[in-house]
Short mmCIF file of C-alpha atoms and ligand atoms in Angstrom, two decimals:
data_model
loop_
_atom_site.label_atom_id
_atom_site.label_comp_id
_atom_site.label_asym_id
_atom_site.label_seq_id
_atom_site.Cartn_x
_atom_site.Cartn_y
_atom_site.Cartn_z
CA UNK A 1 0.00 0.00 0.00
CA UNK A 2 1.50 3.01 -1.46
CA UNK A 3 0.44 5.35 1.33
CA UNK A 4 0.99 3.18 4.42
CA UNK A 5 1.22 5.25 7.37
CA UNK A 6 1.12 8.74 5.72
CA UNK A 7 -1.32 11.74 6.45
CA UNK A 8 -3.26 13.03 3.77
CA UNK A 9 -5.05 16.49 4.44
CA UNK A 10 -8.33 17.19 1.63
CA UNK A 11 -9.50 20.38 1.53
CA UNK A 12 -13.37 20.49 0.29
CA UNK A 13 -13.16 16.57 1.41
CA UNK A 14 -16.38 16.33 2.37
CA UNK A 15 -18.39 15.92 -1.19
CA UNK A 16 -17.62 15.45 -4.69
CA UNK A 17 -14.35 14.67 -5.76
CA UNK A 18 -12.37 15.81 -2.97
CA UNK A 19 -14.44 12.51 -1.18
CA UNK A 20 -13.19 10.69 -4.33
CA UNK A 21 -9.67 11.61 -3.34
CA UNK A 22 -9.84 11.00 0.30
CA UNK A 23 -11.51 7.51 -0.49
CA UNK A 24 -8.70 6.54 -2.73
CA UNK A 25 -6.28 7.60 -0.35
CA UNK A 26 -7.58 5.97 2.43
CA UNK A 27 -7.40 2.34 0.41
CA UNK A 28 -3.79 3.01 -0.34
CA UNK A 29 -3.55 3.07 3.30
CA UNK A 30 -2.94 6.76 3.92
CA UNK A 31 -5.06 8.58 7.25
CA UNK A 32 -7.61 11.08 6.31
CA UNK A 33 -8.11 15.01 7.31
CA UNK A 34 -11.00 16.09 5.88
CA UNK A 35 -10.97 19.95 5.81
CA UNK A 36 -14.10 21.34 4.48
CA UNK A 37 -16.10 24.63 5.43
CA UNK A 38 -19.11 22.67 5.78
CA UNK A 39 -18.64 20.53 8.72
CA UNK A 40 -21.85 18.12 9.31
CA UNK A 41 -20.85 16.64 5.83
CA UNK A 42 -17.35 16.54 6.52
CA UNK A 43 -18.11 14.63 9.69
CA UNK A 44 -20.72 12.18 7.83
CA UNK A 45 -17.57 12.01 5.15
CA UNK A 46 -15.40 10.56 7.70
CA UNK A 47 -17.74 8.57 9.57
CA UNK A 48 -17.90 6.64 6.18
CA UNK A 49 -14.28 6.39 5.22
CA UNK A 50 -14.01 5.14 9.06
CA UNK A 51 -16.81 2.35 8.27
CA UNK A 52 -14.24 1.34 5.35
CA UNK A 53 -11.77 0.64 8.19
CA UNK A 54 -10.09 4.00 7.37
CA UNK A 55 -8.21 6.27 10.16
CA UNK A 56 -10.08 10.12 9.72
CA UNK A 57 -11.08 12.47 11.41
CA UNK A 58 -13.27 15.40 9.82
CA UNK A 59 -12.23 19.23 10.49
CA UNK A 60 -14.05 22.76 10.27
CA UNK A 61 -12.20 25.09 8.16
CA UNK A 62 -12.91 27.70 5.84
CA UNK A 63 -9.37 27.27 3.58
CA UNK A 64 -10.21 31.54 2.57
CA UNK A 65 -9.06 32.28 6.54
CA UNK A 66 -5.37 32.09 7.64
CA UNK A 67 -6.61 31.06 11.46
CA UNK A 68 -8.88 28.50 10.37
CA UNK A 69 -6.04 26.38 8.19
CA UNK A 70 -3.16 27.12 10.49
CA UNK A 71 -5.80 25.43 13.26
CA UNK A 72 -7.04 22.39 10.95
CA UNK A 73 -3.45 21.89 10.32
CA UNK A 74 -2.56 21.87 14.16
CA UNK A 75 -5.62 19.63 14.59
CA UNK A 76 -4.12 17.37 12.17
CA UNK A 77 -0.72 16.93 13.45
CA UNK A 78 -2.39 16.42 16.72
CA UNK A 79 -4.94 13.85 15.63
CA UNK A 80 -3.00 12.22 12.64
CA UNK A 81 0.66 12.71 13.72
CA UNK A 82 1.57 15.18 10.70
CA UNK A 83 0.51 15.72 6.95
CA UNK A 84 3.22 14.30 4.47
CA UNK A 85 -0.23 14.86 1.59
CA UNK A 86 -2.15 18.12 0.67
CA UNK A 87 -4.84 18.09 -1.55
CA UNK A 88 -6.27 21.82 -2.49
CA UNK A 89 -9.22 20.79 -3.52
CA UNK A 90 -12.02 23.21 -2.21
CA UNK A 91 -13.83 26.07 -4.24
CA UNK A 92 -16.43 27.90 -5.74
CA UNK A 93 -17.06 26.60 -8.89
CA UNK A 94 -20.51 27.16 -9.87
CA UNK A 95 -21.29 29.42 -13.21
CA UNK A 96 -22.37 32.60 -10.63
CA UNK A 97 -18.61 32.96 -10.50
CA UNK A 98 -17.79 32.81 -14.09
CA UNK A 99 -20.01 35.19 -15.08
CA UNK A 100 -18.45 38.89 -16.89
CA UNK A 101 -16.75 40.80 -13.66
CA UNK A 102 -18.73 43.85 -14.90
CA UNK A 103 -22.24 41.36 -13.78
CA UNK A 104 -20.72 40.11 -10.63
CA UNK A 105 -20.78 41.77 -7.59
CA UNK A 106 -17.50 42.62 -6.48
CA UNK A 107 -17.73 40.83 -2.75
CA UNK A 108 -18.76 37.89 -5.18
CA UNK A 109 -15.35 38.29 -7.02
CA UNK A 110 -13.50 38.57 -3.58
CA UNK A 111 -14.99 35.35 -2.19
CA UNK A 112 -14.11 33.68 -5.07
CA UNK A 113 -10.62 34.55 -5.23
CA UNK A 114 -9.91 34.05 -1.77
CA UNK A 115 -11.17 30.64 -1.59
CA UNK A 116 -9.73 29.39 -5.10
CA UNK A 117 -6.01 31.60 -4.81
CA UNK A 118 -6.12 32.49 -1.08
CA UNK A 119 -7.34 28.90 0.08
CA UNK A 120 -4.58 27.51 -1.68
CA UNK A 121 -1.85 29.71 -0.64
CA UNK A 122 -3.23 29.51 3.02
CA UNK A 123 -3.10 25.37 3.16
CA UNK A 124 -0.23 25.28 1.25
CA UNK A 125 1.78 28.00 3.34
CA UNK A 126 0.79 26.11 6.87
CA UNK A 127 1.09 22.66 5.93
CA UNK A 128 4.56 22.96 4.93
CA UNK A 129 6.10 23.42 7.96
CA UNK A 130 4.24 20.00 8.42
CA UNK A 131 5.75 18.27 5.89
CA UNK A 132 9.37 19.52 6.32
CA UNK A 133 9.52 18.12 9.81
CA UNK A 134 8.74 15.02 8.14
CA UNK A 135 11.52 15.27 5.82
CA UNK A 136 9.40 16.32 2.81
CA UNK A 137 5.67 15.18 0.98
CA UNK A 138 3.63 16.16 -1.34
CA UNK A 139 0.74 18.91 -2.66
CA UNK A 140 -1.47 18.58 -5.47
CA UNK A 141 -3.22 21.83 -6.13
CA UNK A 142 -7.03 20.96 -8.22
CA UNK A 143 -7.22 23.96 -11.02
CA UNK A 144 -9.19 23.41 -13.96
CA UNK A 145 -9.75 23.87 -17.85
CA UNK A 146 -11.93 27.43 -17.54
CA UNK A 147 -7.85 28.48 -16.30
CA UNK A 148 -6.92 28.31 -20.34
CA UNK A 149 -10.17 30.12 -21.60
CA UNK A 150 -9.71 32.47 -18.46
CA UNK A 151 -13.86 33.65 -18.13
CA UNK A 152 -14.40 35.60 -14.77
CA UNK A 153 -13.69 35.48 -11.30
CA UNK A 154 -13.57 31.23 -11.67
CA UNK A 155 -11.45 31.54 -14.97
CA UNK A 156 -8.87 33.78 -13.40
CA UNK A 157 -8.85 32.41 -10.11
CA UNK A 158 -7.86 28.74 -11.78
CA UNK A 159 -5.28 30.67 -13.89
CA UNK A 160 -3.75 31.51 -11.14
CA UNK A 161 -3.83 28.02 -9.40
CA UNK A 162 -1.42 26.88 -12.80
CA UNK A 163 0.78 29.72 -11.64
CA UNK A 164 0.91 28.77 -8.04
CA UNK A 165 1.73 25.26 -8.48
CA UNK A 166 4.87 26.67 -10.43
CA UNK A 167 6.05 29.40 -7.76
CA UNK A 168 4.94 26.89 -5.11
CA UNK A 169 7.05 24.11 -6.03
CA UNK A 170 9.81 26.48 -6.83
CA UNK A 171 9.59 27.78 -3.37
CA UNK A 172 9.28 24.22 -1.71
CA UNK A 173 11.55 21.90 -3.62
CA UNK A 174 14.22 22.55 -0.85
CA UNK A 175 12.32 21.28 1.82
CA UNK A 176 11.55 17.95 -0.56
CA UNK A 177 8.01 18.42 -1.42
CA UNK A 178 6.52 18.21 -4.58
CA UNK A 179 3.79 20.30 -6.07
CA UNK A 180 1.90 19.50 -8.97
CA UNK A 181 -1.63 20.14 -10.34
CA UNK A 182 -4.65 18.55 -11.95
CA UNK A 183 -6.62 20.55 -14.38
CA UNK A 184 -10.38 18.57 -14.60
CA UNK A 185 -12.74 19.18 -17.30
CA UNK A 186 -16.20 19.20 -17.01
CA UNK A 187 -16.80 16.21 -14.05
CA UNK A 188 -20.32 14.67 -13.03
CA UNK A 189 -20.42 15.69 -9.63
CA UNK A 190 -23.41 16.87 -7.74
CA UNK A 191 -22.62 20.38 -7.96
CA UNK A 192 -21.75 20.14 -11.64
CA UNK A 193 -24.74 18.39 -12.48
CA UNK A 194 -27.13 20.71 -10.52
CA UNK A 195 -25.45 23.57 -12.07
CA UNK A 196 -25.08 23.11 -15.61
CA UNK A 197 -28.13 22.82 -18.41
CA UNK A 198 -28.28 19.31 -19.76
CA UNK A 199 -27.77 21.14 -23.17
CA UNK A 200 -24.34 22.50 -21.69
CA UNK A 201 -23.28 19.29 -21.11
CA UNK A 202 -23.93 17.44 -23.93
CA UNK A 203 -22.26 20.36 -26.20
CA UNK A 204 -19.09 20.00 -23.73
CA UNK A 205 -19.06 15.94 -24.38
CA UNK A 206 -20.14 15.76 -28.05
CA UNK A 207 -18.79 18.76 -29.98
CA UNK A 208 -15.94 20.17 -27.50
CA UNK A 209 -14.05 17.01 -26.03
CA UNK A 210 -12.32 14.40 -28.47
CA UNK A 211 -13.24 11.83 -26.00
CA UNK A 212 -16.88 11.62 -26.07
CA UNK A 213 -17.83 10.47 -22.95
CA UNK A 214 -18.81 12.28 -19.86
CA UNK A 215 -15.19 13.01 -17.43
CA UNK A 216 -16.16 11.04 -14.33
CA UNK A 217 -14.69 11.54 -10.99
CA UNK A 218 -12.32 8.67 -11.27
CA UNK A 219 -10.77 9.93 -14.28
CA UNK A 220 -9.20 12.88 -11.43
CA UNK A 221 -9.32 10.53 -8.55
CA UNK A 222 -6.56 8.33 -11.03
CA UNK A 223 -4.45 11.36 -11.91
CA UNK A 224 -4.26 12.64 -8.01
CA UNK A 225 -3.11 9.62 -7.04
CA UNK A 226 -0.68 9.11 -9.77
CA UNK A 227 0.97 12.52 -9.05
CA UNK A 228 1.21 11.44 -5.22
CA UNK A 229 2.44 8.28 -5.66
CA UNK A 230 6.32 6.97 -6.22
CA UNK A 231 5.98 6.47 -9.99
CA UNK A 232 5.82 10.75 -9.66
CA UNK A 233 8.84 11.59 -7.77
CA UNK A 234 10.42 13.49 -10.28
CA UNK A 235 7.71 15.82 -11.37
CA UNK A 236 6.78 18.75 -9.55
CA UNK A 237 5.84 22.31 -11.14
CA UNK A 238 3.38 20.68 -13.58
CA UNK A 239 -0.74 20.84 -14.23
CA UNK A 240 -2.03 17.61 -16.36
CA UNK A 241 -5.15 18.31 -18.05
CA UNK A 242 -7.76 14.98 -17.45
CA UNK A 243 -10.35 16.70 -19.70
CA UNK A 244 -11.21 14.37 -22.67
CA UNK A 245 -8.61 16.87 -25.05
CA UNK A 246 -10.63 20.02 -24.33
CA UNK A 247 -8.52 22.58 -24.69
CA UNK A 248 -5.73 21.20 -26.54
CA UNK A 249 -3.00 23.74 -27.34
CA UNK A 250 1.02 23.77 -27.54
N1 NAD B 301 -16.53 19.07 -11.12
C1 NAD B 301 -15.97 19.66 -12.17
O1 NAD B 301 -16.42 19.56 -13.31
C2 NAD B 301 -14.71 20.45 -11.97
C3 NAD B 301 -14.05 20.90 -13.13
C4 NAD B 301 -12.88 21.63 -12.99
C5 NAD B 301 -12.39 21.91 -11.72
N2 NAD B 301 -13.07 21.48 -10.62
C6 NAD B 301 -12.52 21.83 -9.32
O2 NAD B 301 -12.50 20.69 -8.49
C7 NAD B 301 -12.74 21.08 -7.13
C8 NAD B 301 -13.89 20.25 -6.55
O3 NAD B 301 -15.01 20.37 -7.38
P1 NAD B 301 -16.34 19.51 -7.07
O4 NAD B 301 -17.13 19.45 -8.33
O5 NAD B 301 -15.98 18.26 -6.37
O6 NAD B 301 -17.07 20.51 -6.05
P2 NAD B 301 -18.09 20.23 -4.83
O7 NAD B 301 -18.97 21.42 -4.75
O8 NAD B 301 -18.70 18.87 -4.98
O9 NAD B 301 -17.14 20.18 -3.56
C9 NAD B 301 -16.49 21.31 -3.11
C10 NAD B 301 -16.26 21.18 -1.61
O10 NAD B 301 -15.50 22.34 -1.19
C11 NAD B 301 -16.06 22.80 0.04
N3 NAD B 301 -15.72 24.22 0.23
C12 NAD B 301 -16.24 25.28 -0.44
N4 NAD B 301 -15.72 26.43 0.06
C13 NAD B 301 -14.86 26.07 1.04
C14 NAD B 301 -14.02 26.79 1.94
N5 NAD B 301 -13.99 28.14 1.93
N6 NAD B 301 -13.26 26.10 2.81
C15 NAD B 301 -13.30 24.74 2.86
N7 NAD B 301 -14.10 24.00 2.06
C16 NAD B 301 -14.87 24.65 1.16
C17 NAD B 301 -17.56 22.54 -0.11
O11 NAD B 301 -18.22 22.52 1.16
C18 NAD B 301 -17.58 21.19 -0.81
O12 NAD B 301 -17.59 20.12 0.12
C19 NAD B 301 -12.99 22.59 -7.15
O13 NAD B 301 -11.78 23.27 -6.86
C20 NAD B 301 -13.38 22.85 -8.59
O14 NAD B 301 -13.11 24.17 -8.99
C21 NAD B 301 -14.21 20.76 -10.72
#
């Protein structure tokens, strides 16, 4: 078991595929944070993963507030003995925040950044002092495809997630961690599906992917664990786009 005795901290772990991740994780043998802002699911999250015979706990934290992640990183340590594993997963993704910045209200704009940039900077930032104790791990920061086309607050704010996972593993390489980035498509979760027009969907699948099948959770859930895994030790600085070949570009 790949992750046999290592810590593995999910932000947004509570739903969608941030559960995917933490699920996959946990059968590789890894213990399970969950960090998510909304904490009844993250507990029901855990209590399921703990059913599978997994080790995780479930923590409140808002990844937009410095406090909140230093704490669920404390909480960690304390509960889990460390994080060697960071998964940025959590954000606001819906189409609200990829509407034209001139439609969106501007506290809309802020939220959005500061979950999608700050959250990432904030769990990144506080669990690496985690991980260097431990003589290095691992981060894989979740952008997506809207951060080539670039439309709003969500476009921009997943731009920037690319450009992070550069500077980050710049910044972190001496302390041996890794950092690396997955860059979904469109994915049938929950919120995707309750968000987006059928019509949407089937346009994304049958005229704008070369694949034409719907991206499913696994398909992320497979390049996660790849870029956490052994097999990845000498990549860091990269995003991988799991998208069916929407956008391809050189
Ligand atoms: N599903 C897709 O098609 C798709 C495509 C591209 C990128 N992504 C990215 O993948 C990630 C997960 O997407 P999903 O579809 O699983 O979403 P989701 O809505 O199912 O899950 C997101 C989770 O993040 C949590 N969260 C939101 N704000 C938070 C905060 N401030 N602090 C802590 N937790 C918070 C939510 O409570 C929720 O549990 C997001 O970053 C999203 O932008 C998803």
């Amino acid at each position: 078991m790949e992750h046999q005795g290592r810590t593995a901290f999910i932000t947004g772990g509570a739903r969608g595929l941030g559960f995917g991740f933490a699920k996959a994780l946990a059968a590789e043998g890894a213990r399970i944070a969950i960090a998510d802002i909304d904490a009844a699911e993250g507990e029901r999250a855990a209590a399921r993963l703990r059913e599978r015979g997994a080790e995780a706990i479930a923590l409140a934290c808002d990844v937009a507030n410095e406090e909140s992640v230093d704490e669920a990183i404390v909480a960690a340590e304390a509960g889990l003995g460390g994080v060697d594993i960071l998964i940025n997963n959590a954000g606001l993704l819906t189409r609200h925040y990829s509407r034209d910045f001139s439609a969106l209200p501007r506290a809309d704009i802020r939220a959005c950044l500061d979950v999608n940039i700050m959250g990432v900077i904030n769990c990144a930032v506080s669990a690496r002092k985690s991980m260097a104790r431990r003589g290095g791990g691992t981060i894989v920061n979740i952008a997506s495809i809207a951060g080539y086309s670039v439309a709003g607050a969500y476009g921009l704010s997943k731009l920037a997630v690319r450009g992070l996972t550069i500077s980050l593993a710049r910044e972190f390489a001496p302390d041996g961690i890794r950092v690396n980035g997955v860059a979904p498509g469109l994915m049938a979760t929950d919120t995707v599906m309750a968000d987006l027009p059928r019509e949407m969907v089937d346009h994304f699948v049958n005229d704008l992917q070369l694949i034409k099948r719907q991206g499913q959770p696994q398909d992320i859930v497979d390049a996660v664990l790849f870029l956490c895994s052994s097999r990845a030790g000498f990549i860091t600085g990269e995003t991988i786009k799991v998208a069916g070949g929407f956008p391809l570009e050189v």
